[in-house]
mmCIF file of C-alpha atoms in Angstrom:
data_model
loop_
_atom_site.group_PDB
_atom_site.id
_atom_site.type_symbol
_atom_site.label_atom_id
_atom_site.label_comp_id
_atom_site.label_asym_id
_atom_site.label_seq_id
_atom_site.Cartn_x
_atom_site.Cartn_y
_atom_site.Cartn_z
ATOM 1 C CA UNK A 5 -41.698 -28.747 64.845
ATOM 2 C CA UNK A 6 -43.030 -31.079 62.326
ATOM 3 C CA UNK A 7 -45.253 -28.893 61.206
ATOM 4 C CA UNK A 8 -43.443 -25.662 60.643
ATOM 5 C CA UNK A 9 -41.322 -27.914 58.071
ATOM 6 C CA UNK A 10 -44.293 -28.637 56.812
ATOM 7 C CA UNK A 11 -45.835 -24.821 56.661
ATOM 8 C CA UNK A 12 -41.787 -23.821 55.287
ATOM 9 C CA UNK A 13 -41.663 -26.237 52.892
ATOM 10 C CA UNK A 14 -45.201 -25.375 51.626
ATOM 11 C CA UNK A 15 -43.971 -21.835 51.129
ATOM 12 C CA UNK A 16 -40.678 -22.803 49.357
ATOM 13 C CA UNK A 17 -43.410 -25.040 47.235
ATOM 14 C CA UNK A 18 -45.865 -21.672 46.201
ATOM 15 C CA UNK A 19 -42.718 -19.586 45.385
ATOM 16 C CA UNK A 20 -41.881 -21.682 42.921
ATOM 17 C CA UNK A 21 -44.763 -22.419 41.140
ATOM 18 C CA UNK A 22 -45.157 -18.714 40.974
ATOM 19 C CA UNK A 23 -41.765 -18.683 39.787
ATOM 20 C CA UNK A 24 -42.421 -20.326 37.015
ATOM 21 C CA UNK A 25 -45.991 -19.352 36.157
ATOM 22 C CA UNK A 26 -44.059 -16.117 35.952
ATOM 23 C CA UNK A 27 -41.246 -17.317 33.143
ATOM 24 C CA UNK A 28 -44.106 -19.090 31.594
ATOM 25 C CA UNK A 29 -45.438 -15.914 30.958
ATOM 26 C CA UNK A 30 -42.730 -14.376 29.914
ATOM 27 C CA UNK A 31 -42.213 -17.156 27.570
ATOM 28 C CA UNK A 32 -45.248 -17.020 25.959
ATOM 29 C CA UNK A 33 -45.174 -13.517 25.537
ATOM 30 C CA UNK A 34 -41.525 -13.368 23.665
ATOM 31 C CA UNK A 35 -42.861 -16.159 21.582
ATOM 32 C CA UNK A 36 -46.528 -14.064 20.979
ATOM 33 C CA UNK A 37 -44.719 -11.110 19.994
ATOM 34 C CA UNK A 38 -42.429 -12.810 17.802
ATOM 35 C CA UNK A 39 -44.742 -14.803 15.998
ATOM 36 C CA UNK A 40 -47.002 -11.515 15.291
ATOM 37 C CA UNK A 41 -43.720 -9.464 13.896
ATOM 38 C CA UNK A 42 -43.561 -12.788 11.325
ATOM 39 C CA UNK A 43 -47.350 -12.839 10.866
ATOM 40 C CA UNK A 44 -48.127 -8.797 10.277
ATOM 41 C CA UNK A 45 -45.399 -7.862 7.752
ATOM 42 C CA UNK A 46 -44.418 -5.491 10.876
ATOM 43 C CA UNK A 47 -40.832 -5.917 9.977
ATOM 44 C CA UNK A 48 -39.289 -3.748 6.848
ATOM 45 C CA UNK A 49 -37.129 -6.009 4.867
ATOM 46 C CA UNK A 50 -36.393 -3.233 2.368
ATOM 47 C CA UNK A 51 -32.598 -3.069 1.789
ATOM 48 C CA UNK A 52 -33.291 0.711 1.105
ATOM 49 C CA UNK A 53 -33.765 1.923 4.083
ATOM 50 C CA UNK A 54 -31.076 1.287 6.847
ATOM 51 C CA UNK A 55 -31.932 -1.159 10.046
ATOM 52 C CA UNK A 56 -33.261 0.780 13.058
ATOM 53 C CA UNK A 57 -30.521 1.312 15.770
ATOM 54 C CA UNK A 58 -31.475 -1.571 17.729
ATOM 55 C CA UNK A 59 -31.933 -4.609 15.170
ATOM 56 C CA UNK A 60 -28.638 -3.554 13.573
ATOM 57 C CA UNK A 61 -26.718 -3.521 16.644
ATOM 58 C CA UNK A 62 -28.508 -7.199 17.425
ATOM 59 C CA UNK A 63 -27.389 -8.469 14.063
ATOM 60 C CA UNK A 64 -24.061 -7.316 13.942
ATOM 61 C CA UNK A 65 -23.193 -8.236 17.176
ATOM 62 C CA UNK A 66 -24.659 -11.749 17.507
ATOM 63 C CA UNK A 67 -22.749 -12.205 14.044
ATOM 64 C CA UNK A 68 -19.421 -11.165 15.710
ATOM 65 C CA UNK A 69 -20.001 -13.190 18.958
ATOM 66 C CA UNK A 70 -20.772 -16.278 16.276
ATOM 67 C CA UNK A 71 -17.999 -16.406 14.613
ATOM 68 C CA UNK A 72 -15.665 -15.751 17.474
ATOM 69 C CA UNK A 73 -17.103 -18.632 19.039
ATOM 70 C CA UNK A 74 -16.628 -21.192 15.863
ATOM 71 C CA UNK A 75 -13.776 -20.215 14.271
ATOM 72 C CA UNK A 76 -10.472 -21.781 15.277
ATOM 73 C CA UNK A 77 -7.114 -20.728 15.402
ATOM 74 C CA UNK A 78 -5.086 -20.312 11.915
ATOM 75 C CA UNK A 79 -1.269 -19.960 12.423
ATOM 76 C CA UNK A 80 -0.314 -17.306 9.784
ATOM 77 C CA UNK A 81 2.693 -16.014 11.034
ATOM 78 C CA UNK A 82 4.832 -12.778 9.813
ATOM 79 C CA UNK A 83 7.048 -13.283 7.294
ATOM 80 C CA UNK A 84 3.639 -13.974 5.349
ATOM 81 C CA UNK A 85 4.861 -16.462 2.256
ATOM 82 C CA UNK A 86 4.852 -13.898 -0.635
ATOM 83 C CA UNK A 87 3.755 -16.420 -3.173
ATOM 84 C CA UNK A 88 0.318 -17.173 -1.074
ATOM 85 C CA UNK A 89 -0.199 -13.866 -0.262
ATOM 86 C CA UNK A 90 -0.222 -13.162 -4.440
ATOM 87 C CA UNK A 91 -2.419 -16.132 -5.002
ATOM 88 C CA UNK A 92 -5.028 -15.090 -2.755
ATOM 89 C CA UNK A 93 -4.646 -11.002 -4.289
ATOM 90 C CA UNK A 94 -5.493 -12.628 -7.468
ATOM 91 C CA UNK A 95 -8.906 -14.597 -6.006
ATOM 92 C CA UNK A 96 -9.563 -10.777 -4.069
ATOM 93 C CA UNK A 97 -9.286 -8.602 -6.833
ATOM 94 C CA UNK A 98 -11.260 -10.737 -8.798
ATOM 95 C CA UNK A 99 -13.804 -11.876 -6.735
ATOM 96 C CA UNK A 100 -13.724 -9.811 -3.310
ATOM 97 C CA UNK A 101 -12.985 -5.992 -4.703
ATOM 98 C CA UNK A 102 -16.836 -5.333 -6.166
ATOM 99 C CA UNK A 103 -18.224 -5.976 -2.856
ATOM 100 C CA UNK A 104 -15.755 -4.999 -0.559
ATOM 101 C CA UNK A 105 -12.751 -2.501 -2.622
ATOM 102 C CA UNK A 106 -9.240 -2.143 -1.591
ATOM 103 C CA UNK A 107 -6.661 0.455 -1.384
ATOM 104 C CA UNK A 108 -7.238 3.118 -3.647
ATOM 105 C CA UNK A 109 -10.393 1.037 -5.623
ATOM 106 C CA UNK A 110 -14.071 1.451 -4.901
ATOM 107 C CA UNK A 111 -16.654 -0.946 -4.735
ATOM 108 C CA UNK A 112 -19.324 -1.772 -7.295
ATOM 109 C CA UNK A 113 -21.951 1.066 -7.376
ATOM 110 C CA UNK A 114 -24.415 -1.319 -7.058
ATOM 111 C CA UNK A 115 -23.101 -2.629 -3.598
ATOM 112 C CA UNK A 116 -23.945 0.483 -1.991
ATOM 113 C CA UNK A 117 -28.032 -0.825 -2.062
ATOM 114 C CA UNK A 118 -27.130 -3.826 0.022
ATOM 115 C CA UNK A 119 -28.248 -3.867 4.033
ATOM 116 C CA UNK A 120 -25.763 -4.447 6.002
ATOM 117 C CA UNK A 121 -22.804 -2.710 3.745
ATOM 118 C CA UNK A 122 -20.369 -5.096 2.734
ATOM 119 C CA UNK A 123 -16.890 -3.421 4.948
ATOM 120 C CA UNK A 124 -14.010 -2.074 3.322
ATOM 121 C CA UNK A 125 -11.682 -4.744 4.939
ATOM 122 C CA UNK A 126 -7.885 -2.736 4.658
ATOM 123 C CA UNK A 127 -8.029 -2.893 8.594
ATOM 124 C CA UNK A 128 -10.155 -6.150 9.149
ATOM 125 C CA UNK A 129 -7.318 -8.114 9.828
ATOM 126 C CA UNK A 130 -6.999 -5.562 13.053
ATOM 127 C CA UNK A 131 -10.040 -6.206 14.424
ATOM 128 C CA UNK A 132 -10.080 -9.956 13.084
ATOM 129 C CA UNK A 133 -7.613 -12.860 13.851
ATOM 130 C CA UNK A 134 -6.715 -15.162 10.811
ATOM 131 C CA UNK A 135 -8.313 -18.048 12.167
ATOM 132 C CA UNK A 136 -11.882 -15.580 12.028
ATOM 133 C CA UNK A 137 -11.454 -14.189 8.732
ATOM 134 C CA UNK A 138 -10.345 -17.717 7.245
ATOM 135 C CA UNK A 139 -13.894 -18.885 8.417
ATOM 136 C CA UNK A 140 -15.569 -15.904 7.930
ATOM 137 C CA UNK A 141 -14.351 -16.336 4.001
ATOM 138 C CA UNK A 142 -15.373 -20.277 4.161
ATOM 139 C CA UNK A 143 -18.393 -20.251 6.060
ATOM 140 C CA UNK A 144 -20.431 -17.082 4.598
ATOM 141 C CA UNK A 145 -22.902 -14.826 6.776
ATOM 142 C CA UNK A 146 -26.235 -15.365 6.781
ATOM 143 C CA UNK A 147 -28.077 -12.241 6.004
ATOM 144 C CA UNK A 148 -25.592 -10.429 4.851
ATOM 145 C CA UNK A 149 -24.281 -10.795 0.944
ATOM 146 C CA UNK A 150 -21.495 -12.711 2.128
ATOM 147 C CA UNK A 151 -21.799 -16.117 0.503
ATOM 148 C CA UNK A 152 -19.772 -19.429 1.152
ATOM 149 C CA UNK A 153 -16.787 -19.339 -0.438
ATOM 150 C CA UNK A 154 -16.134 -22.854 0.439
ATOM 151 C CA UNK A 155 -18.774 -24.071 -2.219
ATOM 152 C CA UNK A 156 -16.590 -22.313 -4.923
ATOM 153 C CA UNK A 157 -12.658 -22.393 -3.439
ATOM 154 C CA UNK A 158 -10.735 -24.636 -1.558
ATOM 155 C CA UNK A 159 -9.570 -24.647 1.404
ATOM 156 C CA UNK A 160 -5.753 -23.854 0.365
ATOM 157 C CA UNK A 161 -7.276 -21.187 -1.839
ATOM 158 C CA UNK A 162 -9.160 -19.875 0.676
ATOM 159 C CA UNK A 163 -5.842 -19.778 3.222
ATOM 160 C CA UNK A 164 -4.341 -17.244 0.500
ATOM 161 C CA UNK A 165 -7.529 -15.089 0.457
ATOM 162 C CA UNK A 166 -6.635 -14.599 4.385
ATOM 163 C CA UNK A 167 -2.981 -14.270 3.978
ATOM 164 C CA UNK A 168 -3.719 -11.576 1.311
ATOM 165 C CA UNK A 169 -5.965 -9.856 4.263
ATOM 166 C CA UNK A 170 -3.834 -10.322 6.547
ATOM 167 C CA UNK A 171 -1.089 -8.307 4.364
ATOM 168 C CA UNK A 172 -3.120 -5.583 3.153
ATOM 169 C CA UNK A 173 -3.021 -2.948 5.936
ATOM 170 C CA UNK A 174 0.642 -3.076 4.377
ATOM 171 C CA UNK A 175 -0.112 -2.739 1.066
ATOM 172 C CA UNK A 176 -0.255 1.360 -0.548
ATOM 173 C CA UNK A 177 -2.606 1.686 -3.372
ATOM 174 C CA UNK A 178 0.093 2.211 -5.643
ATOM 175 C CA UNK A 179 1.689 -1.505 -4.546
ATOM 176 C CA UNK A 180 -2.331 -2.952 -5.027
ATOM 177 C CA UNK A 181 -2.184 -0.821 -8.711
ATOM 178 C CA UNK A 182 1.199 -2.803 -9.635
ATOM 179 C CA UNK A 183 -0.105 -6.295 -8.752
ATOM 180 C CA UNK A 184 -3.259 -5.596 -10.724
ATOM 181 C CA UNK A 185 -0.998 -4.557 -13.554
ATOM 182 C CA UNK A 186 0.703 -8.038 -12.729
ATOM 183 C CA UNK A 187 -0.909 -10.543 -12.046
ATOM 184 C CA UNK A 188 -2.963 -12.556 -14.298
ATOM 185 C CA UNK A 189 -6.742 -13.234 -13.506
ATOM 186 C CA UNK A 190 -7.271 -16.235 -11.332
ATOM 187 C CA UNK A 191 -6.746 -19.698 -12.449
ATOM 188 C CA UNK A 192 -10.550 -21.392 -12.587
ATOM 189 C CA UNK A 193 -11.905 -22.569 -9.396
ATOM 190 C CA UNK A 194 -11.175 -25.990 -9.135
ATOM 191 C CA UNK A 195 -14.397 -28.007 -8.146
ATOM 192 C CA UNK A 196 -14.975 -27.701 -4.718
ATOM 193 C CA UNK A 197 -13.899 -30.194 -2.366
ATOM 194 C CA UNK A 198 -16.711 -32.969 -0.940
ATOM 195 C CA UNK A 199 -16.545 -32.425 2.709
ATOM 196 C CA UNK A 200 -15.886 -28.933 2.562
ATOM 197 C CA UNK A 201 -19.112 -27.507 3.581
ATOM 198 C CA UNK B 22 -35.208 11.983 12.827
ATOM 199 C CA UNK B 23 -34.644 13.152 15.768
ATOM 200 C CA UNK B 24 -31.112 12.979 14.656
ATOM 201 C CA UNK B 25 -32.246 15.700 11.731
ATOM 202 C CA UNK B 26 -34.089 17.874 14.124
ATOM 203 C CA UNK B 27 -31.222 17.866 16.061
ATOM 204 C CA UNK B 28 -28.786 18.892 13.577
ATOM 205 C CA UNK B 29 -31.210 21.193 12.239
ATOM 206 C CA UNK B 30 -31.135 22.705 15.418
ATOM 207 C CA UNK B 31 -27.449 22.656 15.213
ATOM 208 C CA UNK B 32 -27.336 24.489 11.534
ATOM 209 C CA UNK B 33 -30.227 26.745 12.779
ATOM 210 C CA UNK B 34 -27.725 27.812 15.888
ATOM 211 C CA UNK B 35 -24.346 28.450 13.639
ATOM 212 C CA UNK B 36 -26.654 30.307 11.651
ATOM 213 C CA UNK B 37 -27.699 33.002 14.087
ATOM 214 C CA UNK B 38 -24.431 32.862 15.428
ATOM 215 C CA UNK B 39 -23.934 34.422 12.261
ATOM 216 C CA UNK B 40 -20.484 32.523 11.752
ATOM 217 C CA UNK B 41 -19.334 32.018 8.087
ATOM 218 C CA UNK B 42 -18.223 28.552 8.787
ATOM 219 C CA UNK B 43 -18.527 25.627 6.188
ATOM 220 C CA UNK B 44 -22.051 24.229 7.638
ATOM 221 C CA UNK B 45 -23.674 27.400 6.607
ATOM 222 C CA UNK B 46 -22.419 27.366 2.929
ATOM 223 C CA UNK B 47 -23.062 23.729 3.173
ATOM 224 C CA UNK B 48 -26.328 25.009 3.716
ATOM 225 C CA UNK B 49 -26.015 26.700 0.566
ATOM 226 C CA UNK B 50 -25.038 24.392 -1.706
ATOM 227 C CA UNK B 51 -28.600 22.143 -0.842
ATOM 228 C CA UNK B 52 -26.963 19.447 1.266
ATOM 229 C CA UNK B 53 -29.067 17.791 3.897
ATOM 230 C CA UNK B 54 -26.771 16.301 6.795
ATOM 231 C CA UNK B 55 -29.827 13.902 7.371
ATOM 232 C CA UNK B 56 -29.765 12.527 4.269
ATOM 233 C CA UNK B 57 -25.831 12.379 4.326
ATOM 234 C CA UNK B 58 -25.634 10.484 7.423
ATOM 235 C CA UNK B 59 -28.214 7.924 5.985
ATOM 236 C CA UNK B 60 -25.532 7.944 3.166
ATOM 237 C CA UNK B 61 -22.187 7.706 5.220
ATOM 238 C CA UNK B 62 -23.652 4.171 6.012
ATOM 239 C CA UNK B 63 -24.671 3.364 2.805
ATOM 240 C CA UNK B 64 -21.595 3.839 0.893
ATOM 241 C CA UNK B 65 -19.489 2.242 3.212
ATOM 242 C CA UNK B 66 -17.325 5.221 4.889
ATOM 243 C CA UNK B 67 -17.552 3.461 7.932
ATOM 244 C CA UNK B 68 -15.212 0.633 6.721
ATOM 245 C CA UNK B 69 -12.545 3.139 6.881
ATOM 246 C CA UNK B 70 -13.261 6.434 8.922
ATOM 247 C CA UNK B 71 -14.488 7.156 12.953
ATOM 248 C CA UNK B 72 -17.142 9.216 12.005
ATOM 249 C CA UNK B 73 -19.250 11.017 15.659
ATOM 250 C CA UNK B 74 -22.938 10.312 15.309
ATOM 251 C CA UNK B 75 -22.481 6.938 12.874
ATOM 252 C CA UNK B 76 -22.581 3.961 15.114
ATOM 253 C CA UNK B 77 -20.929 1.665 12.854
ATOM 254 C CA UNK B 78 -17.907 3.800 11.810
ATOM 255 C CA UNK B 79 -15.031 2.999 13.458
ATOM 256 C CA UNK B 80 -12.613 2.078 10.996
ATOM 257 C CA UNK B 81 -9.167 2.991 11.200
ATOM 258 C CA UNK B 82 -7.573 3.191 7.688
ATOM 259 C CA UNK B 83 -8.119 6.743 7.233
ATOM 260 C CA UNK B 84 -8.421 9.873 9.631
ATOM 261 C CA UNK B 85 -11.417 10.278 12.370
ATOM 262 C CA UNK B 86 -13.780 12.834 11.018
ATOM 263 C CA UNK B 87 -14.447 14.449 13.917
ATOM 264 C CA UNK B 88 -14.525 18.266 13.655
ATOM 265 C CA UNK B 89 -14.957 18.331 10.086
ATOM 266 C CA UNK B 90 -16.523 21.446 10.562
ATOM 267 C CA UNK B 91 -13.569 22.940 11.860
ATOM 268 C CA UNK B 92 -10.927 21.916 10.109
ATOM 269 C CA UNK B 93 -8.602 24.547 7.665
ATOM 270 C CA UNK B 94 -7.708 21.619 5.059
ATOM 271 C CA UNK B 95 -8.867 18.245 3.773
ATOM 272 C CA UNK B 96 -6.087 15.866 3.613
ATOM 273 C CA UNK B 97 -3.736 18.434 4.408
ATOM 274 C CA UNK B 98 -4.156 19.686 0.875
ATOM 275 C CA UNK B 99 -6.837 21.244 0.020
ATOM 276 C CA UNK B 100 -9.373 24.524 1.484
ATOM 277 C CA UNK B 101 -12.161 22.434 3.288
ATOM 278 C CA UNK B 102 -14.937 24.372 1.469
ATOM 279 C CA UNK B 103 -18.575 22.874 1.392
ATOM 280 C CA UNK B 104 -17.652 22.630 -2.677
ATOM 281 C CA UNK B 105 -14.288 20.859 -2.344
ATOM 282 C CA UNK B 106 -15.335 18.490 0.677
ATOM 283 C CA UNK B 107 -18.516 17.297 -1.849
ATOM 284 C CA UNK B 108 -15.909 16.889 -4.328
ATOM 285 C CA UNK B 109 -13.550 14.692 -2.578
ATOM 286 C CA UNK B 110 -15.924 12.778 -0.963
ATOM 287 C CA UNK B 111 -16.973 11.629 -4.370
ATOM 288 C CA UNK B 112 -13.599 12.234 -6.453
ATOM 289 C CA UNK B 113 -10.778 11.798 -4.293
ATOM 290 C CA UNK B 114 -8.665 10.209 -6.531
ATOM 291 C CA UNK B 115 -8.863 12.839 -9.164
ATOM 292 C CA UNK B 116 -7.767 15.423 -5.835
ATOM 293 C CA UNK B 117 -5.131 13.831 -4.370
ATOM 294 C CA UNK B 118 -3.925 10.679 -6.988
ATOM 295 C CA UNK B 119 -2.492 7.538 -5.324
ATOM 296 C CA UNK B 120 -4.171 8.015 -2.318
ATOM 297 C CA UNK B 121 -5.903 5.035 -0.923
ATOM 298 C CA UNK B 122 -9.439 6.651 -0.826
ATOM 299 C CA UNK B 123 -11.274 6.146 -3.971
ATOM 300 C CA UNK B 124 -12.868 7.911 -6.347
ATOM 301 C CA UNK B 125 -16.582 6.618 -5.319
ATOM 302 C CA UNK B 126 -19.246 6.679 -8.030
ATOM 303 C CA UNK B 127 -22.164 8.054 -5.914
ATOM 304 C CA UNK B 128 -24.561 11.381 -7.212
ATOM 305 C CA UNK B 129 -23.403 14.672 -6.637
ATOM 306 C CA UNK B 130 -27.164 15.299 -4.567
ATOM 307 C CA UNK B 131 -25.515 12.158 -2.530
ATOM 308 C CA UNK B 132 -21.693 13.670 -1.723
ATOM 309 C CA UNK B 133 -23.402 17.478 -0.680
ATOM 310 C CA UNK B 134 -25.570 16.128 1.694
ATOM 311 C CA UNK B 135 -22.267 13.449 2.750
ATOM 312 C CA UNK B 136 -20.557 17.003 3.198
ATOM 313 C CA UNK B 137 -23.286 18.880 4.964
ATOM 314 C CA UNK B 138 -23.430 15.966 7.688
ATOM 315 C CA UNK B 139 -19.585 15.981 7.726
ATOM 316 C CA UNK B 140 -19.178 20.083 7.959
ATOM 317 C CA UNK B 141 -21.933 19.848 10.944
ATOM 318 C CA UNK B 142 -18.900 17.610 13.014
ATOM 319 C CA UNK B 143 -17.600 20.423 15.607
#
């Protein structure tokens, strides 16, 4: 008896070292490959020519995964306030539209050369709750254009950038035209806040 | 490029089909549908259109593109020739005013081939 525990326990023993010699491996290999992508210029950084299939899906969907899991609720509830809703048109059209248009209005030419394309965002708030596009706007994307607005805009600034978002799906291009004709340029950022980011 | 052997294959079909439909003019007019797809990304059509064969594009602020190819009008207003499809892709404020797609400053080279890949969508 005592020594088919032994004999079983010797097997359970094996199994796992080869267990693990075998993630090891595994290991060592991801971290081989990985390191010789970085070391033999393998990897086309050019921004004019698109991302194969497979790194582009990667990047876009670890970015949306990311910032579903860090952003937090933002209540931002219909009736929008109409006066925050025209204070954060006036930040958009100013310093949103080049990259990423609006109803009726292009982008920059220019904009067109960057890798990933910066979205049209008249349906964003569709497939984006407030609370994601509110840190989205903060926060910034790493490699993509999209900078940190939170190094440039408050946070109460940035809150109007989302309600605007939020209220464009409802907005025709003739409405967007008006407000342009409007509104005054944005007042001057005011110096961003310590702890913002 | 398999993608463009594949809708060369396509073009190459409708051709001995011997159909006048839009992809063969398209043909005419020098757009590649490689090239345009390449381009559909680029310029951001995505952000607003479901477009077949473009990963990316499933926005939902203007119509689905599907059947391109097929279809009698664009926008409901105008014949959807290979010439007028270039043209609105890269004009379409100056064809329909007020709309909410815009007039997009891109190459006219850049909107055939745009239209080529679009009039290959069955």
């Amino acid at each position: 008896m005592a020594d088919q525990g032994d004999t079983r326990g010797e097997h359970r023993r094996r199994r796992l070292a080869d267990g693990a010699a075998c993630y090891l491996a595994g290991v060592v290999t991801v971290i081989a490959l990985g390191l010789a992508i970085v070391a033999t210029g393998a990897f086309d950084v050019s921004a004019s020519a698109p991302h194969i299939r497979v790194v582009g899906w990667a990047l876009r969907t670890t970015m949306v995964n990311s910032v579903k899991a860090r952003a937090e609720p933002l209540p931002l509830e219909a009736p929008l306030d109409p006066a925050q809703v025209r204070a954060g048109f006036r930040i958009y059209d100013r310093e949103c539209a080049p990259c990423h248009g609006g109803p009726g209005v292009p982008r920059d030419r220019w904009v067109s050369g960057l890798i990933p394309t910066p979205p049209y965002l008249i349906d964003a708030s569709r497939r984006w709750t407030p609370g994601e596009l509110f840190w989205i706007v903060r926060h910034g994307v790493k490699m993509t254009a999209m900078p940190a607005w939170c190094v440039q805009r408050s946070d109460a600034e940035l809150k109007s950038v989302t309600a605007f978002l939020v209220a464009l799906p409802a907005l025709t291009p003739e409405a967007y035209a008006r407000l342009r004709a409007a509104e005054a340029a944005p007042p001057a950022a005011e110096a961003p806040p310590p702890s913002s980011c | 490029m398999l993608m463009r052997e594949a809708l060369a294959a396509l073009a190459a079909c409708a051709w001995l089909a011997g159909c006048a439909g839009p992809a063969r003019e398209a043909g005419a007019l020098g757009g590649d549908p490689g090239r345009g797809a390449m381009l559909i990304v680029r310029y951001g059509c995505a952000g607003c259109h479901e477009i077949p064969g473009i990963g990316a594009a499933r926005g939902e602020v203007g119509p689905p593109l599907d059947g391109m190819g097929e279809r009698v009008f664009i926008a409901g207003r105008v014949p959807n020739t290979p010439a007028n499809l270039s043209r609105w892709v890269r004009r379409a404020q100056d064809v329909l005013p007020g709309g909410a797609m815009p007039n997009i400053d891109m190459g006219e080279q850049d909107s055939r081939d745009i239209a080529a890949y679009l009039h290959t969508l069955r």
